[in-house]
Tab-separated table of N, CA and C in Angstrom:
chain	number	residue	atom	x	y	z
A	1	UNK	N	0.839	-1.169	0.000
A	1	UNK	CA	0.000	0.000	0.000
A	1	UNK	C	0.891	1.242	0.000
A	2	UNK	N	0.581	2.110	-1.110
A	2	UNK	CA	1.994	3.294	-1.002
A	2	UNK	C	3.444	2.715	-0.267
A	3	UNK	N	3.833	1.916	-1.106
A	3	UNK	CA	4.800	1.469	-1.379
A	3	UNK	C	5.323	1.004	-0.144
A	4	UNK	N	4.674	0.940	1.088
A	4	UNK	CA	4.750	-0.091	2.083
A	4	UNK	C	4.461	-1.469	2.208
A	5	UNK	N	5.172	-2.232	2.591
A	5	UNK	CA	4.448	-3.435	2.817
A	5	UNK	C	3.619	-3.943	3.949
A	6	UNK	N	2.971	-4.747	3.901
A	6	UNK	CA	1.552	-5.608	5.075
A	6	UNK	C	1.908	-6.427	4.841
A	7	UNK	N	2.010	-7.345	5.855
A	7	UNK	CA	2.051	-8.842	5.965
A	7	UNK	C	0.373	-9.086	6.445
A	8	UNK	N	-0.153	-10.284	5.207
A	8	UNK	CA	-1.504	-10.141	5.674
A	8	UNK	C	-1.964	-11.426	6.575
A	9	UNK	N	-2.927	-11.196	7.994
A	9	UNK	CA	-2.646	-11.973	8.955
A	9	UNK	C	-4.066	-12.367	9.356
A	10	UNK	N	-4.643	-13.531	9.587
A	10	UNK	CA	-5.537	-13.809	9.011
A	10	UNK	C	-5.934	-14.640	10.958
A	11	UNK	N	-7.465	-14.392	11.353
A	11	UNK	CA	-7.289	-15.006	12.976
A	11	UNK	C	-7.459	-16.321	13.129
A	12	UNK	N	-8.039	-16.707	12.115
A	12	UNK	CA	-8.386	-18.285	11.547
A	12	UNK	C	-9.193	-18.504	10.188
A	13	UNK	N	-8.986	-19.776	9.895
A	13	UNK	CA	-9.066	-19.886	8.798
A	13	UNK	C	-10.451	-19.212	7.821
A	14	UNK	N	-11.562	-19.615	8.505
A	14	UNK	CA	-12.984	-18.293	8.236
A	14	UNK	C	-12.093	-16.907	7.548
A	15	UNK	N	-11.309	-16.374	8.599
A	15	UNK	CA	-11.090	-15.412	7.576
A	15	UNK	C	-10.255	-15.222	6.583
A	16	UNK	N	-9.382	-16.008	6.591
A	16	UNK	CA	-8.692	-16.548	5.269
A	16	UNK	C	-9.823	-16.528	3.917
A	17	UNK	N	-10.531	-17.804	4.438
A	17	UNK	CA	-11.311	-17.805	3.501
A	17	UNK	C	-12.712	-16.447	2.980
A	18	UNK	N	-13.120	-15.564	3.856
A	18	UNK	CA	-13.471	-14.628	3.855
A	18	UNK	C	-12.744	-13.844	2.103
A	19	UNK	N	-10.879	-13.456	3.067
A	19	UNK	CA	-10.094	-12.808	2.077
A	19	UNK	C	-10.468	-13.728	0.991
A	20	UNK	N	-10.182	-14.800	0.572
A	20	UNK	CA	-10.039	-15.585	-0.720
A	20	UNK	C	-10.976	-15.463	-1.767
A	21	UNK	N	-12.626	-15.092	-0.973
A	21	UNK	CA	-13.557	-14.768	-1.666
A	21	UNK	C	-13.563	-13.613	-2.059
A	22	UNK	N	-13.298	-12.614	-1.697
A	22	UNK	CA	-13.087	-11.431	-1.709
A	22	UNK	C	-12.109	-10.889	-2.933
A	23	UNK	N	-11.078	-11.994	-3.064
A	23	UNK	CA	-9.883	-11.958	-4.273
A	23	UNK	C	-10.380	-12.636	-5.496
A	24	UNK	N	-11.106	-13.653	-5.272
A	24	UNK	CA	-12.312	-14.044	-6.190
A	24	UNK	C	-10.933	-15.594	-6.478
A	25	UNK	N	-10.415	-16.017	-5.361
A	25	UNK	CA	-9.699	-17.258	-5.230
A	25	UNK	C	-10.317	-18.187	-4.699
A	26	UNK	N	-11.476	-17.885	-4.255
A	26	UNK	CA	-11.715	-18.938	-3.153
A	26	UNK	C	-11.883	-20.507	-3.199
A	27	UNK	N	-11.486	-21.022	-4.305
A	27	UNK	CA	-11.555	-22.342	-5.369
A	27	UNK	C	-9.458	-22.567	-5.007
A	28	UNK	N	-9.028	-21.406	-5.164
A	28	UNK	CA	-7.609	-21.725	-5.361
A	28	UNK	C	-7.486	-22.537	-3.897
A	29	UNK	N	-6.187	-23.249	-4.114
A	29	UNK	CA	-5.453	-23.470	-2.767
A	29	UNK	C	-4.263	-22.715	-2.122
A	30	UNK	N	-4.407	-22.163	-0.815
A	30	UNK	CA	-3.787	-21.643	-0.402
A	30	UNK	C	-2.910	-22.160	0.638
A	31	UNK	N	-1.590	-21.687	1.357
A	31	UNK	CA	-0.864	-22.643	1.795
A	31	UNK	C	-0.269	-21.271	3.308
A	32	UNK	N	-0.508	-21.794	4.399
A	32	UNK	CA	0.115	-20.869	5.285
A	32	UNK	C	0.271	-21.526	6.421
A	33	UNK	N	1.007	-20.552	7.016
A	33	UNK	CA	1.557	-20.989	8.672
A	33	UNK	C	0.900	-20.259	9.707
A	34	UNK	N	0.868	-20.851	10.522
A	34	UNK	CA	-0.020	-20.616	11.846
A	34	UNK	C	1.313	-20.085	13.018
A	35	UNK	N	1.173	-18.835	13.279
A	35	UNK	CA	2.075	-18.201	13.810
A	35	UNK	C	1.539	-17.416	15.095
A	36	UNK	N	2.136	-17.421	16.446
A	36	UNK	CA	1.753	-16.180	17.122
A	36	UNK	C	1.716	-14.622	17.370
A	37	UNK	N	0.967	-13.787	17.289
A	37	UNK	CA	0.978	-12.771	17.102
A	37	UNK	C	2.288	-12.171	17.174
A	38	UNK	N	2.804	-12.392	18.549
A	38	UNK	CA	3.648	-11.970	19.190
A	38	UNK	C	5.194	-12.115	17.968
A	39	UNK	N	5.044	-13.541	17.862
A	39	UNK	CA	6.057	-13.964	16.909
A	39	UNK	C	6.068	-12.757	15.723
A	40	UNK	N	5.130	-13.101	15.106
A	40	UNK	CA	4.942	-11.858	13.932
A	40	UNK	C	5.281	-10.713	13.706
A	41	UNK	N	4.862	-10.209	14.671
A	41	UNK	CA	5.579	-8.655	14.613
A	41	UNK	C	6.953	-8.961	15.417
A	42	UNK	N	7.331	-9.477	16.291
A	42	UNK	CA	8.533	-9.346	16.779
A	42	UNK	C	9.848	-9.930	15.917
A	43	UNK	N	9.663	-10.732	15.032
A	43	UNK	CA	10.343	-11.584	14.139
A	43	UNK	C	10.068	-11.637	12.705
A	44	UNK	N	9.149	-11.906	12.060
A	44	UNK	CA	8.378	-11.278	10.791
A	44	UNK	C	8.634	-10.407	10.394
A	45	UNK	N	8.102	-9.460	10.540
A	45	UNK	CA	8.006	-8.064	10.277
A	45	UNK	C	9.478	-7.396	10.284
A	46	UNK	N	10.199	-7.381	11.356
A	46	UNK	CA	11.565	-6.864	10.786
A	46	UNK	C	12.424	-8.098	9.997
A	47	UNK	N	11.761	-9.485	9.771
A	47	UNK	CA	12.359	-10.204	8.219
A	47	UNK	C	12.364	-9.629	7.111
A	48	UNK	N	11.090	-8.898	7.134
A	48	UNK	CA	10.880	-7.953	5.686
A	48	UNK	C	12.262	-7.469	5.062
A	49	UNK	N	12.746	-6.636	5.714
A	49	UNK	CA	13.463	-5.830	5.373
A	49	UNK	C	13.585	-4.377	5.425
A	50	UNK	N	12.288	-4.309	5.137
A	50	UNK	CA	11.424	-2.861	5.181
A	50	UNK	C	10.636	-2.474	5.371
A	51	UNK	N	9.991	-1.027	5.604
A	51	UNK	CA	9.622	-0.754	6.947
A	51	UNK	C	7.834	-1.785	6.238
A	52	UNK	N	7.755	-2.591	7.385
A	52	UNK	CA	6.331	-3.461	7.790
A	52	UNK	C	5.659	-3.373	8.302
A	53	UNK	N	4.011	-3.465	8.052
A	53	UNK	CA	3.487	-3.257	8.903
A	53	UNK	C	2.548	-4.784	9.031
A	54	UNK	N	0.936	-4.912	9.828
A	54	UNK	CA	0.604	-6.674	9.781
A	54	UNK	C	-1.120	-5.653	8.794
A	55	UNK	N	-1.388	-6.099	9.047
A	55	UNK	CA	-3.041	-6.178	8.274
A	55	UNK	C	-3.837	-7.484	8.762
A	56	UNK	N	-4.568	-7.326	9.857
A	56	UNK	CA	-5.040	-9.062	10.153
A	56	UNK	C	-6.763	-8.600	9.896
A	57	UNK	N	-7.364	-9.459	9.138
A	57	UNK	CA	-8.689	-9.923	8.972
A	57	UNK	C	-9.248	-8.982	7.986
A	58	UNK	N	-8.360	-8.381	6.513
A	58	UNK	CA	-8.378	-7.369	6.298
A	58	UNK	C	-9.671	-7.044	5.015
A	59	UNK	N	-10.357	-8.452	4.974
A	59	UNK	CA	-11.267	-8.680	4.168
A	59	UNK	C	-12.774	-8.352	4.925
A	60	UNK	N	-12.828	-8.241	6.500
A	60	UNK	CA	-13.473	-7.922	7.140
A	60	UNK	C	-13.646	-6.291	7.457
A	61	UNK	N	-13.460	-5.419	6.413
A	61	UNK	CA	-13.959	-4.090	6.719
A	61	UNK	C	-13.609	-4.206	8.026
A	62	UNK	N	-14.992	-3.117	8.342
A	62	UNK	CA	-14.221	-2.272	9.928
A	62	UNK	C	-14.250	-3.396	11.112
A	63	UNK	N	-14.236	-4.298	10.595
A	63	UNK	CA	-13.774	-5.642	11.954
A	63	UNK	C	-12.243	-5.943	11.860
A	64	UNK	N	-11.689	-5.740	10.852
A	64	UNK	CA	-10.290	-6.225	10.614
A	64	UNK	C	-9.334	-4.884	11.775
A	65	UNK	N	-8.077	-4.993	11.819
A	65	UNK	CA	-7.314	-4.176	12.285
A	65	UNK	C	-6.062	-4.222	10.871
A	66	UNK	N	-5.233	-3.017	11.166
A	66	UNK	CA	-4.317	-2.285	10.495
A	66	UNK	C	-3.430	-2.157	11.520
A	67	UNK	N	-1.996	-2.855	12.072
A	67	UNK	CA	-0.857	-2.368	12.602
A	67	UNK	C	0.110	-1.492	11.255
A	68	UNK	N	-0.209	-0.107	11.380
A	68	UNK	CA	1.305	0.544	10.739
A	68	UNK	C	2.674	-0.011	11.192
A	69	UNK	N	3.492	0.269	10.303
A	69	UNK	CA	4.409	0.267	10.790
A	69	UNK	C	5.400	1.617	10.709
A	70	UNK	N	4.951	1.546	12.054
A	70	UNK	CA	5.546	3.002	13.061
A	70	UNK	C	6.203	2.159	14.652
A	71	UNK	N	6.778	3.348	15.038
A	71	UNK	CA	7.419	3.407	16.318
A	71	UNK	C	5.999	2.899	17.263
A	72	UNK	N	6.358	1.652	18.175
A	72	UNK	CA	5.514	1.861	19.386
A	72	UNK	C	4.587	0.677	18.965
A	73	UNK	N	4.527	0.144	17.571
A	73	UNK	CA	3.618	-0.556	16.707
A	73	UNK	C	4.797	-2.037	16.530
A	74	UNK	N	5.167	-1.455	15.496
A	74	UNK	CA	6.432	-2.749	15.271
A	74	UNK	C	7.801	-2.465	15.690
A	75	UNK	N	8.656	-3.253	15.886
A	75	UNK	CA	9.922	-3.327	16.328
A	75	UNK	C	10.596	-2.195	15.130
A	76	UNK	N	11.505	-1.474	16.109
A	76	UNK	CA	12.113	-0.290	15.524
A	76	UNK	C	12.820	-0.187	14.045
A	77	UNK	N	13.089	-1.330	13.742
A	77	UNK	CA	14.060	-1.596	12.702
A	77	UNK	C	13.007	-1.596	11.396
A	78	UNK	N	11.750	-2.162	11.544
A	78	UNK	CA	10.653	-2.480	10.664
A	78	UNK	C	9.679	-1.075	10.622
A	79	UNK	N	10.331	-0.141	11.231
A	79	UNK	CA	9.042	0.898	11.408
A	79	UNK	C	9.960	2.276	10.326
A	80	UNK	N	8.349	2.972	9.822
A	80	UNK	CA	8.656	3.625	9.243
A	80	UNK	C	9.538	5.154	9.452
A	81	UNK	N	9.557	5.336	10.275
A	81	UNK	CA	9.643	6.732	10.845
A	81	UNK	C	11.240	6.605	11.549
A	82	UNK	N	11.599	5.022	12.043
A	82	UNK	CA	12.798	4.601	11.786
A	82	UNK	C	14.110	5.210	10.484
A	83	UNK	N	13.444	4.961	9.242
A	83	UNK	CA	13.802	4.890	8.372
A	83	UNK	C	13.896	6.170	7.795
A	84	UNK	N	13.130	7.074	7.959
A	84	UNK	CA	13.019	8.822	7.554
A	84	UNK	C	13.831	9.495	7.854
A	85	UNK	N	14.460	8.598	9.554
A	85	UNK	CA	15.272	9.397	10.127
A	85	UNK	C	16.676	9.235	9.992
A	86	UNK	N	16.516	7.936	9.509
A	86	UNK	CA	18.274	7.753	9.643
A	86	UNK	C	18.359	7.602	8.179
């Protein structure tokens, strides 16, 4: 999204499949790992490389959440405002 990345994070599989319909996949097969939140942003997200943020349930309108990635949100290295500055 403006040239940021989302890792998209899904709370169970319902909403996986939610997204899939939504992409007009929902026939495709999809293949993922079951990870803890915690893990995710603490480890994930600065894997990227750059600055990351999560997107979980994001096919669910205003039920889904949006973590930016900013200071205070994701680990410093993955956040944007990190990166502006140095």
């Amino acid at each position: 999204m403006n040239g940021i990345r989302f890792i998209l994070a899904f709370s169970d599989q319902q909403a996986l499949a939610r997204y899939a319909q939504a992409q007009g996949m929902f026939h495709s097969e999809w293949s993922y790992q079951t990870v803890l939140g915690a893990r995710l942003l603490d480890v994930a997200v600065p894997a990227a490389g750059v600055p990351c943020g999560v997107a979980l349930d994001c096919a669910d309108g205003a039920e889904g959440l949006v973590l930016p990635p900013v200071r205070g949100i994701v680990p410093e290295e993955a956040a944007i405002d990190a990166y502006t500055e140095g």
